[in-house]
Amino acid sequence: MGHSHYDPASQCRPAWNAGKTVGTKRPLTQKQIWAVRFFLDREGRVRDRALFDLAIDSKLRGCDLVKIKIGDLVSGADIKTRAIVIQQKTGKLVQFELTADVRASLLAWLERRGGTVHDYAFPSRVDHTGHLSARQYARLVDEWVEAVGLRRAEYGTHSLRRTKASMIYKATGNLRAIQILLGHTKIENTVRYLGVDIEDALTLAERTEI
């Protein structure tokens, strides 16, 4: 049972978010993306490089990313240029692209990992038949961002989900395209997720000459 905010006991209890940064996590910049890649390559972390690259390209939630199977990513001996997964939150299909650099890092990992098309691409350390947990993925992201000098309070798994979507939005201003890529059911969700505000709208309008 929780306490009512009218209860005397609640007067001495700190707020759940006291001292924490809440709200939307920042997307990474192109420079920060390459900083993380450099760190992972330098440390020889082939799995983590593949996981990081896939997170950026796929724009998936952590719960969906960790459940990707090898068969979702490969076609014969090659990595697919496009992949499709079913989102846990909405139950709907979402399609994403796999660019050349990302395909290369995935191939390097999967060749080392082995397994069949029915196995998870990123297995659990505890149960090799299971997948990496969303919690462990979040811990990895914290480690990566700290390694390149970023504050973990400002970045997280949603930073990786937002990164490419934010870049595409800034380049095109096409919210409908971003809605499709993120698998949002409503455009309003996309607006909130990207943090689109009146300043963004005015900037886009100023770029358009009639």
Coordinates of N, CA and C in Angstrom, one line a residue:
M1 N 0.8 -1.2 0.0 CA 0.0 0.0 0.0 C 0.9 1.2 0.0
G2 N 0.5 2.2 -0.8 CA 1.3 3.5 -0.8 C 0.7 4.5 0.2
H3 N 1.5 5.5 0.4 CA 1.0 6.6 1.3 C 0.4 7.7 0.5
S4 N -0.7 8.2 1.1 CA -1.3 9.4 0.5 C -0.4 10.6 0.8
H5 N -0.4 11.6 -0.1 CA 0.5 12.8 0.2 C 0.0 13.6 1.3
Y6 N -1.2 13.3 1.8 CA -1.8 13.9 3.0 C -1.3 13.3 4.3
D7 N -0.7 12.1 4.2 CA -0.3 11.4 5.4 C 1.0 12.0 6.0
P8 N 1.1 12.1 7.3 CA 2.3 12.7 7.9 C 3.6 12.0 7.5
A9 N 3.5 10.6 7.4 CA 4.6 9.8 7.0 C 5.2 10.3 5.7
S10 N 4.4 10.8 4.8 CA 4.9 11.1 3.5 C 5.6 12.4 3.4
Q11 N 5.5 13.2 4.5 CA 6.1 14.5 4.5 C 7.6 14.5 4.6
C12 N 8.1 13.4 5.1 CA 9.6 13.2 5.2 C 10.2 12.4 4.1
R13 N 9.3 11.8 3.3 CA 9.8 10.9 2.2 C 10.3 11.8 1.0
P14 N 11.5 11.5 0.5 CA 11.9 12.3 -0.7 C 11.1 11.8 -1.9
A15 N 10.9 12.7 -2.9 CA 10.2 12.4 -4.1 C 11.0 11.3 -4.8
W16 N 10.3 10.4 -5.6 CA 10.9 9.3 -6.3 C 12.0 9.8 -7.2
N17 N 11.8 11.0 -7.8 CA 12.7 11.5 -8.8 C 13.7 12.5 -8.2
A18 N 13.8 12.6 -6.9 CA 14.7 13.6 -6.3 C 16.1 13.3 -6.7
G19 N 16.8 14.3 -7.3 CA 18.2 14.2 -7.7 C 18.4 13.5 -9.0
K20 N 17.3 13.1 -9.7 CA 17.4 12.4 -10.9 C 17.0 13.3 -12.1
T21 N 17.6 13.0 -13.2 CA 17.2 13.8 -14.4 C 16.0 13.0 -15.1
V22 N 14.9 13.6 -15.2 CA 13.7 12.9 -15.8 C 13.4 13.6 -17.1
G23 N 12.5 12.9 -17.9 CA 12.2 13.4 -19.2 C 12.9 12.7 -20.3
T24 N 12.7 13.2 -21.5 CA 13.3 12.6 -22.7 C 14.8 12.6 -22.7
K25 N 15.4 11.4 -23.0 CA 16.8 11.3 -23.0 C 17.3 11.9 -24.4
R26 N 18.5 12.5 -24.3 CA 19.0 13.1 -25.5 C 19.5 12.1 -26.6
P27 N 19.3 12.4 -27.8 CA 19.8 11.6 -28.9 C 21.3 11.8 -29.0
L28 N 22.0 10.9 -29.6 CA 23.5 11.1 -29.8 C 23.7 11.9 -31.0
T29 N 24.8 12.6 -31.1 CA 25.2 13.3 -32.3 C 26.1 12.4 -33.1
Q30 N 26.4 12.8 -34.4 CA 27.2 11.9 -35.2 C 28.6 11.8 -34.6
K31 N 29.1 12.8 -34.0 CA 30.4 12.7 -33.4 C 30.4 11.8 -32.2
Q32 N 29.3 11.8 -31.4 CA 29.2 10.9 -30.3 C 29.1 9.4 -30.7
I33 N 28.4 9.2 -31.8 CA 28.2 7.9 -32.3 C 29.6 7.3 -32.6
W34 N 30.4 8.1 -33.3 CA 31.7 7.6 -33.7 C 32.6 7.4 -32.5
A35 N 32.4 8.2 -31.5 CA 33.2 8.1 -30.3 C 33.0 6.8 -29.6
V36 N 31.7 6.4 -29.5 CA 31.3 5.1 -28.9 C 31.9 4.0 -29.8
R37 N 31.7 4.1 -31.1 CA 32.2 3.0 -32.0 C 33.8 2.9 -31.8
F38 N 34.5 4.0 -31.7 CA 35.9 3.9 -31.5 C 36.3 3.2 -30.2
F39 N 35.5 3.6 -29.2 CA 35.8 2.9 -27.9 C 35.6 1.4 -27.9
L40 N 34.4 1.0 -28.5 CA 34.1 -0.4 -28.6 C 35.1 -1.2 -29.4
D41 N 35.5 -0.6 -30.6 CA 36.5 -1.2 -31.4 C 37.9 -1.3 -30.7
R42 N 38.3 -0.3 -30.0 CA 39.5 -0.3 -29.3 C 39.6 -1.3 -28.2
E43 N 38.4 -1.6 -27.6 CA 38.3 -2.6 -26.5 C 38.1 -4.0 -27.1
G44 N 37.9 -4.1 -28.4 CA 37.7 -5.4 -29.0 C 36.3 -6.0 -28.6
R45 N 35.3 -5.1 -28.4 CA 34.0 -5.6 -28.0 C 33.1 -5.8 -29.2
V46 N 33.3 -6.9 -29.9 CA 32.6 -7.1 -31.2 C 31.1 -7.2 -31.0
R47 N 30.7 -7.9 -29.9 CA 29.2 -8.0 -29.6 C 28.6 -6.6 -29.4
D48 N 29.3 -5.9 -28.5 CA 28.7 -4.6 -28.1 C 28.7 -3.6 -29.3
R49 N 29.7 -3.7 -30.2 CA 29.7 -2.8 -31.4 C 28.5 -3.2 -32.3
A50 N 28.2 -4.5 -32.5 CA 27.1 -4.9 -33.3 C 25.8 -4.5 -32.6
L51 N 25.7 -4.6 -31.3 CA 24.5 -4.3 -30.6 C 24.2 -2.8 -30.7
F52 N 25.3 -2.0 -30.5 CA 25.2 -0.5 -30.6 C 24.7 -0.1 -32.0
D53 N 25.4 -0.6 -33.0 CA 25.0 -0.3 -34.4 C 23.6 -0.6 -34.7
L54 N 23.2 -1.8 -34.3 CA 21.8 -2.3 -34.6 C 20.8 -1.4 -33.9
A55 N 21.1 -1.0 -32.6 CA 20.2 -0.1 -31.9 C 20.0 1.2 -32.6
I56 N 21.1 1.8 -33.2 CA 21.0 3.0 -33.9 C 20.1 2.9 -35.2
D57 N 20.5 1.9 -36.0 CA 19.8 1.7 -37.3 C 18.3 1.2 -37.1
S58 N 18.1 0.3 -36.2 CA 16.8 -0.3 -36.0 C 15.7 0.7 -35.4
K59 N 16.2 1.6 -34.5 CA 15.3 2.5 -33.8 C 14.3 1.8 -33.0
L60 N 14.7 0.6 -32.5 CA 13.8 -0.2 -31.7 C 13.9 0.1 -30.2
R61 N 12.8 -0.2 -29.5 CA 12.8 -0.2 -28.0 C 13.7 -1.3 -27.6
G62 N 14.3 -1.1 -26.4 CA 15.2 -2.1 -25.8 C 14.6 -3.5 -25.7
C63 N 13.3 -3.5 -25.3 CA 12.6 -4.8 -25.2 C 12.5 -5.6 -26.5
D64 N 12.5 -4.9 -27.6 CA 12.4 -5.5 -28.9 C 13.8 -5.8 -29.4
L65 N 14.7 -4.9 -29.2 CA 16.1 -5.1 -29.7 C 16.7 -6.4 -29.2
V66 N 16.6 -6.6 -27.9 CA 17.3 -7.8 -27.2 C 16.7 -9.1 -27.7
K67 N 15.4 -9.1 -28.2 CA 14.8 -10.3 -28.6 C 15.0 -10.6 -30.1
I68 N 15.7 -9.8 -30.8 CA 16.0 -10.1 -32.2 C 16.7 -11.4 -32.4
K69 N 16.2 -12.2 -33.3 CA 16.9 -13.5 -33.6 C 17.8 -13.4 -34.8
I70 N 18.7 -14.3 -34.9 CA 19.6 -14.3 -36.1 C 18.8 -14.4 -37.4
G71 N 17.7 -15.1 -37.4 CA 16.9 -15.2 -38.6 C 16.3 -13.9 -39.0
D72 N 16.1 -13.0 -38.1 CA 15.6 -11.7 -38.4 C 16.6 -10.8 -39.2
L73 N 17.8 -11.2 -39.1 CA 18.9 -10.3 -39.6 C 19.6 -10.9 -40.8
V74 N 19.5 -12.2 -41.0 CA 20.3 -12.8 -42.1 C 19.4 -13.4 -43.2
S75 N 20.0 -13.4 -44.4 CA 19.4 -14.1 -45.5 C 20.5 -14.9 -46.2
G76 N 20.5 -16.2 -46.0 CA 21.6 -17.1 -46.4 C 22.8 -16.7 -45.6
A77 N 23.9 -16.4 -46.4 CA 25.2 -16.1 -45.7 C 25.3 -14.6 -45.5
D78 N 24.3 -13.8 -45.9 CA 24.5 -12.3 -45.9 C 23.5 -11.7 -44.9
I79 N 23.9 -10.5 -44.4 CA 23.0 -9.7 -43.6 C 22.0 -9.0 -44.5
K80 N 20.8 -9.0 -44.0 CA 19.7 -8.3 -44.8 C 20.0 -6.8 -44.9
T81 N 19.5 -6.2 -46.0 CA 19.5 -4.7 -46.0 C 18.3 -4.1 -45.4
R82 N 17.3 -4.9 -45.2 CA 16.1 -4.5 -44.4 C 15.6 -5.6 -43.6
A83 N 15.1 -5.3 -42.4 CA 14.5 -6.3 -41.5 C 13.2 -5.9 -41.0
I84 N 12.4 -6.9 -40.5 CA 11.1 -6.7 -40.0 C 10.9 -7.4 -38.7
V85 N 10.4 -6.7 -37.7 CA 10.1 -7.4 -36.4 C 8.7 -6.9 -35.9
I86 N 8.2 -7.7 -35.0 CA 6.9 -7.3 -34.4 C 7.2 -6.6 -33.1
Q87 N 6.6 -5.4 -32.9 CA 6.9 -4.7 -31.7 C 6.1 -5.3 -30.5
Q88 N 6.7 -5.4 -29.4 CA 6.1 -6.0 -28.2 C 5.0 -5.1 -27.7
K89 N 5.2 -3.8 -27.7 CA 4.3 -2.8 -27.1 C 3.0 -2.7 -27.9
T90 N 3.1 -2.7 -29.3 CA 1.9 -2.4 -30.1 C 1.5 -3.7 -30.8
G91 N 2.3 -4.7 -30.9 CA 1.9 -5.9 -31.7 C 2.0 -5.7 -33.2
K92 N 2.5 -4.6 -33.6 CA 2.5 -4.3 -35.0 C 3.9 -4.5 -35.6
L93 N 3.9 -4.8 -36.9 CA 5.2 -4.9 -37.6 C 5.9 -3.6 -37.8
V94 N 7.2 -3.6 -37.7 CA 8.0 -2.4 -38.0 C 9.2 -2.8 -38.8
Q95 N 9.5 -2.0 -39.9 CA 10.6 -2.4 -40.8 C 11.7 -1.4 -40.6
F96 N 12.9 -1.8 -40.7 CA 14.1 -0.9 -40.6 C 15.2 -1.3 -41.5
E97 N 16.0 -0.3 -41.8 CA 17.1 -0.6 -42.8 C 18.4 -1.0 -42.0
L98 N 19.3 -1.7 -42.7 CA 20.6 -2.0 -42.1 C 21.6 -1.5 -43.1
T99 N 22.3 -0.4 -42.7 CA 23.3 0.2 -43.6 C 24.6 -0.6 -43.6
A100 N 25.4 -0.2 -44.6 CA 26.6 -1.1 -44.9 C 27.5 -1.2 -43.6
D101 N 27.8 -0.2 -42.9 CA 28.7 -0.3 -41.7 C 28.1 -1.2 -40.6
V102 N 26.8 -1.1 -40.5 CA 26.0 -1.9 -39.5 C 26.0 -3.3 -39.9
R103 N 25.8 -3.6 -41.2 CA 25.8 -5.0 -41.7 C 27.2 -5.6 -41.4
A104 N 28.3 -4.8 -41.6 CA 29.6 -5.3 -41.4 C 29.9 -5.7 -39.9
S105 N 29.4 -4.9 -39.0 CA 29.6 -5.2 -37.6 C 28.8 -6.3 -37.1
L106 N 27.5 -6.4 -37.7 CA 26.7 -7.6 -37.4 C 27.3 -8.9 -37.9
L107 N 27.8 -8.8 -39.1 CA 28.4 -10.0 -39.7 C 29.6 -10.5 -38.9
A108 N 30.4 -9.5 -38.4 CA 31.6 -9.9 -37.6 C 31.2 -10.6 -36.3
W109 N 30.1 -10.0 -35.7 CA 29.6 -10.6 -34.5 C 29.0 -12.0 -34.7
L110 N 28.1 -12.1 -35.7 CA 27.4 -13.4 -35.9 C 28.3 -14.5 -36.3
E111 N 29.4 -14.2 -37.1 CA 30.3 -15.2 -37.5 C 31.1 -15.7 -36.2
R112 N 31.3 -14.9 -35.3 CA 32.0 -15.3 -34.0 C 31.0 -16.0 -33.1
R113 N 29.7 -15.5 -33.1 CA 28.7 -16.0 -32.2 C 28.2 -17.4 -32.6
G114 N 28.1 -17.7 -33.9 CA 27.6 -19.0 -34.4 C 26.1 -19.1 -34.1
G115 N 25.6 -20.3 -34.1 CA 24.2 -20.5 -33.8 C 23.3 -20.7 -35.1
T116 N 22.0 -20.8 -34.9 CA 21.1 -21.1 -36.0 C 20.2 -19.8 -36.1
V117 N 19.4 -19.8 -37.1 CA 18.5 -18.7 -37.4 C 17.4 -18.6 -36.3
H118 N 17.3 -19.7 -35.5 CA 16.2 -19.7 -34.4 C 16.8 -19.1 -33.1
D119 N 18.1 -18.9 -33.1 CA 18.7 -18.4 -31.8 C 18.7 -16.9 -31.8
Y120 N 18.7 -16.4 -30.5 CA 18.8 -14.9 -30.3 C 20.2 -14.4 -30.8
A121 N 20.1 -13.2 -31.4 CA 21.4 -12.6 -31.9 C 22.3 -12.3 -30.8
F122 N 21.7 -11.9 -29.6 CA 22.5 -11.5 -28.5 C 22.1 -12.3 -27.2
P123 N 22.7 -13.4 -27.0 CA 22.3 -14.3 -26.0 C 22.6 -13.8 -24.6
S124 N 21.9 -14.4 -23.6 CA 22.1 -14.1 -22.2 C 23.4 -14.7 -21.7
R125 N 24.1 -14.1 -20.8 CA 25.3 -14.7 -20.3 C 24.9 -15.8 -19.3
V126 N 23.7 -15.8 -18.7 CA 23.3 -16.7 -17.7 C 22.7 -18.0 -18.4
D127 N 21.8 -17.7 -19.4 CA 21.1 -18.8 -20.1 C 21.4 -18.6 -21.6
H128 N 22.2 -19.4 -22.2 CA 22.6 -19.1 -23.6 C 21.5 -19.4 -24.5
T129 N 20.4 -20.0 -24.1 CA 19.3 -20.2 -25.0 C 18.3 -19.0 -24.9
G130 N 18.5 -18.2 -23.9 CA 17.7 -17.0 -23.7 C 18.4 -15.8 -24.4
H131 N 17.8 -14.6 -24.2 CA 18.3 -13.4 -24.8 C 18.9 -12.5 -23.8
L132 N 19.8 -11.6 -24.2 CA 20.3 -10.5 -23.3 C 19.1 -9.8 -22.7
S133 N 19.1 -9.5 -21.4 CA 18.0 -8.8 -20.8 C 18.0 -7.3 -21.1
A134 N 16.8 -6.7 -21.1 CA 16.7 -5.3 -21.3 C 17.4 -4.5 -20.2
R135 N 17.5 -5.1 -19.0 CA 18.2 -4.4 -17.9 C 19.7 -4.4 -18.2
Q136 N 20.2 -5.5 -18.7 CA 21.6 -5.6 -19.0 C 22.0 -4.7 -20.2
Y137 N 21.1 -4.6 -21.2 CA 21.3 -3.7 -22.3 C 21.4 -2.3 -21.8
A138 N 20.5 -1.9 -20.9 CA 20.5 -0.5 -20.3 C 21.8 -0.3 -19.6
R139 N 22.3 -1.3 -18.8 CA 23.6 -1.1 -18.1 C 24.8 -0.9 -19.1
L140 N 24.7 -1.6 -20.2 CA 25.7 -1.5 -21.3 C 25.7 -0.1 -21.9
V141 N 24.5 0.4 -22.1 CA 24.4 1.8 -22.7 C 25.0 2.8 -21.7
D142 N 24.7 2.6 -20.4 CA 25.3 3.5 -19.4 C 26.8 3.5 -19.5
E143 N 27.4 2.3 -19.6 CA 28.8 2.1 -19.7 C 29.4 2.8 -20.9
W144 N 28.7 2.6 -22.1 CA 29.2 3.2 -23.3 C 29.3 4.7 -23.3
V145 N 28.2 5.3 -22.8 CA 28.1 6.8 -22.8 C 29.1 7.4 -21.8
E146 N 29.3 6.7 -20.7 CA 30.2 7.2 -19.7 C 31.6 7.1 -20.2
A147 N 31.9 6.1 -21.0 CA 33.3 5.9 -21.6 C 33.7 7.0 -22.5
V148 N 32.7 7.7 -23.1 CA 33.0 8.7 -24.1 C 32.8 10.1 -23.4
G149 N 32.6 10.1 -22.1 CA 32.5 11.4 -21.4 C 31.2 12.0 -21.3
L150 N 30.1 11.2 -21.5 CA 28.7 11.7 -21.4 C 28.1 11.4 -20.1
R151 N 27.2 12.1 -19.6 CA 26.5 11.9 -18.4 C 25.4 10.8 -18.5
R152 N 25.5 9.7 -17.8 CA 24.5 8.7 -17.9 C 23.1 9.1 -17.6
A153 N 23.0 10.2 -16.7 CA 21.7 10.7 -16.4 C 20.9 11.3 -17.6
E154 N 21.7 11.7 -18.6 CA 21.1 12.4 -19.7 C 20.9 11.5 -20.9
Y155 N 21.5 10.3 -20.9 CA 21.4 9.4 -22.0 C 21.0 8.0 -21.5
G156 N 20.4 7.2 -22.4 CA 20.0 5.9 -22.1 C 19.6 5.1 -23.3
T157 N 18.9 4.0 -23.2 CA 18.5 3.2 -24.3 C 17.6 4.0 -25.3
H158 N 16.8 4.9 -24.8 CA 16.0 5.7 -25.7 C 16.8 6.7 -26.5
S159 N 18.0 7.0 -26.0 CA 18.8 7.9 -26.8 C 19.2 7.2 -28.1
L160 N 19.5 5.9 -28.0 CA 19.8 5.2 -29.2 C 18.6 5.0 -30.2
R161 N 17.5 4.8 -29.6 CA 16.2 4.7 -30.4 C 15.9 6.0 -31.1
R162 N 16.2 7.2 -30.4 CA 15.8 8.5 -31.0 C 16.9 9.0 -31.9
T163 N 18.1 8.5 -31.9 CA 19.2 9.2 -32.6 C 19.0 9.3 -34.1
K164 N 18.8 8.2 -34.8 CA 18.6 8.3 -36.2 C 17.3 9.0 -36.6
A165 N 16.3 8.8 -35.8 CA 15.0 9.4 -36.1 C 15.1 10.9 -36.0
S166 N 15.8 11.4 -35.0 CA 16.0 12.8 -34.8 C 16.8 13.4 -36.0
M167 N 17.8 12.7 -36.5 CA 18.6 13.1 -37.6 C 17.8 13.2 -38.9
I168 N 17.0 12.2 -39.1 CA 16.1 12.2 -40.3 C 15.1 13.4 -40.2
Y169 N 14.6 13.6 -39.0 CA 13.6 14.7 -38.8 C 14.2 16.0 -39.1
K170 N 15.4 16.2 -38.6 CA 16.1 17.5 -38.8 C 16.4 17.7 -40.3
A171 N 16.7 16.6 -41.0 CA 17.1 16.8 -42.4 C 15.9 16.9 -43.3
T172 N 14.7 16.4 -42.9 CA 13.6 16.4 -43.8 C 12.3 17.1 -43.2
G173 N 12.2 17.1 -41.9 CA 11.0 17.7 -41.3 C 9.7 16.8 -41.5
N174 N 10.0 15.6 -41.9 CA 8.8 14.7 -42.3 C 8.4 13.8 -41.1
L175 N 7.5 14.3 -40.3 CA 7.0 13.6 -39.1 C 6.3 12.3 -39.4
R176 N 5.6 12.3 -40.5 CA 4.9 11.0 -40.9 C 5.9 9.9 -41.2
A177 N 7.0 10.2 -41.8 CA 8.0 9.2 -42.1 C 8.6 8.7 -40.7
I178 N 8.9 9.6 -39.8 CA 9.4 9.2 -38.5 C 8.4 8.4 -37.8
Q179 N 7.2 8.7 -37.8 CA 6.1 7.9 -37.2 C 6.2 6.5 -37.7
I180 N 6.3 6.3 -39.0 CA 6.4 4.9 -39.5 C 7.6 4.2 -39.1
L181 N 8.8 4.9 -39.1 CA 10.0 4.3 -38.7 C 10.1 3.9 -37.2
L182 N 9.4 4.7 -36.4 CA 9.4 4.4 -35.0 C 8.3 3.4 -34.6
G183 N 7.3 3.2 -35.5 CA 6.2 2.3 -35.2 C 5.2 2.9 -34.3
H184 N 5.1 4.3 -34.2 CA 4.1 4.9 -33.4 C 2.7 4.8 -34.0
T185 N 1.7 4.6 -33.2 CA 0.3 4.5 -33.7 C -0.2 5.9 -34.0
K186 N 0.2 6.9 -33.3 CA -0.3 8.3 -33.4 C 0.8 9.3 -33.7
I187 N 0.6 10.2 -34.6 CA 1.6 11.2 -34.9 C 1.9 12.1 -33.7
E188 N 0.9 12.2 -32.8 CA 1.1 13.0 -31.5 C 2.2 12.4 -30.7
N189 N 2.3 11.1 -30.7 CA 3.3 10.4 -29.9 C 4.7 10.7 -30.5
T190 N 4.8 10.8 -31.8 CA 6.0 11.1 -32.5 C 6.5 12.5 -32.2
V191 N 5.5 13.4 -32.2 CA 5.8 14.8 -31.8 C 6.4 14.9 -30.4
R192 N 5.8 14.2 -29.5 CA 6.2 14.3 -28.1 C 7.6 13.6 -28.0
Y193 N 7.7 12.5 -28.7 CA 9.0 11.7 -28.6 C 10.2 12.4 -29.1
L194 N 10.0 13.1 -30.2 CA 11.1 13.9 -30.7 C 11.3 15.2 -30.0
G195 N 10.3 15.6 -29.2 CA 10.5 16.9 -28.5 C 10.3 18.1 -29.5
V196 N 9.4 17.9 -30.5 CA 9.1 18.9 -31.5 C 8.4 20.1 -30.8
D197 N 8.9 21.3 -31.0 CA 8.2 22.4 -30.4 C 8.0 23.5 -31.4
I198 N 7.5 24.6 -31.0 CA 7.2 25.7 -31.9 C 8.5 26.2 -32.6
E199 N 9.6 26.2 -31.9 CA 10.9 26.7 -32.5 C 11.3 25.8 -33.6
D200 N 11.1 24.5 -33.5 CA 11.4 23.6 -34.6 C 10.5 23.9 -35.8
A201 N 9.2 24.1 -35.5 CA 8.3 24.3 -36.6 C 8.7 25.6 -37.4
L202 N 9.0 26.6 -36.6 CA 9.4 27.9 -37.3 C 10.7 27.8 -38.1
T203 N 11.6 27.0 -37.5 CA 12.9 26.9 -38.3 C 12.6 26.2 -39.6
L204 N 11.8 25.1 -39.6 CA 11.5 24.4 -40.8 C 10.7 25.4 -41.8
A205 N 9.9 26.2 -41.3 CA 9.1 27.1 -42.1 C 10.0 28.1 -42.8
E206 N 11.0 28.6 -42.0 CA 12.0 29.6 -42.5 C 12.8 29.0 -43.6
R207 N 13.0 27.7 -43.7 CA 13.8 27.1 -44.7 C 13.1 27.0 -46.0
T208 N 11.7 27.1 -45.9 CA 10.9 26.9 -47.1 C 10.5 28.2 -47.8
E209 N 11.0 28.4 -49.0 CA 10.7 29.6 -49.7 C 9.7 29.3 -50.8
I210 N 8.7 30.2 -51.0 CA 7.7 30.0 -51.9 C 7.8 31.0 -53.0

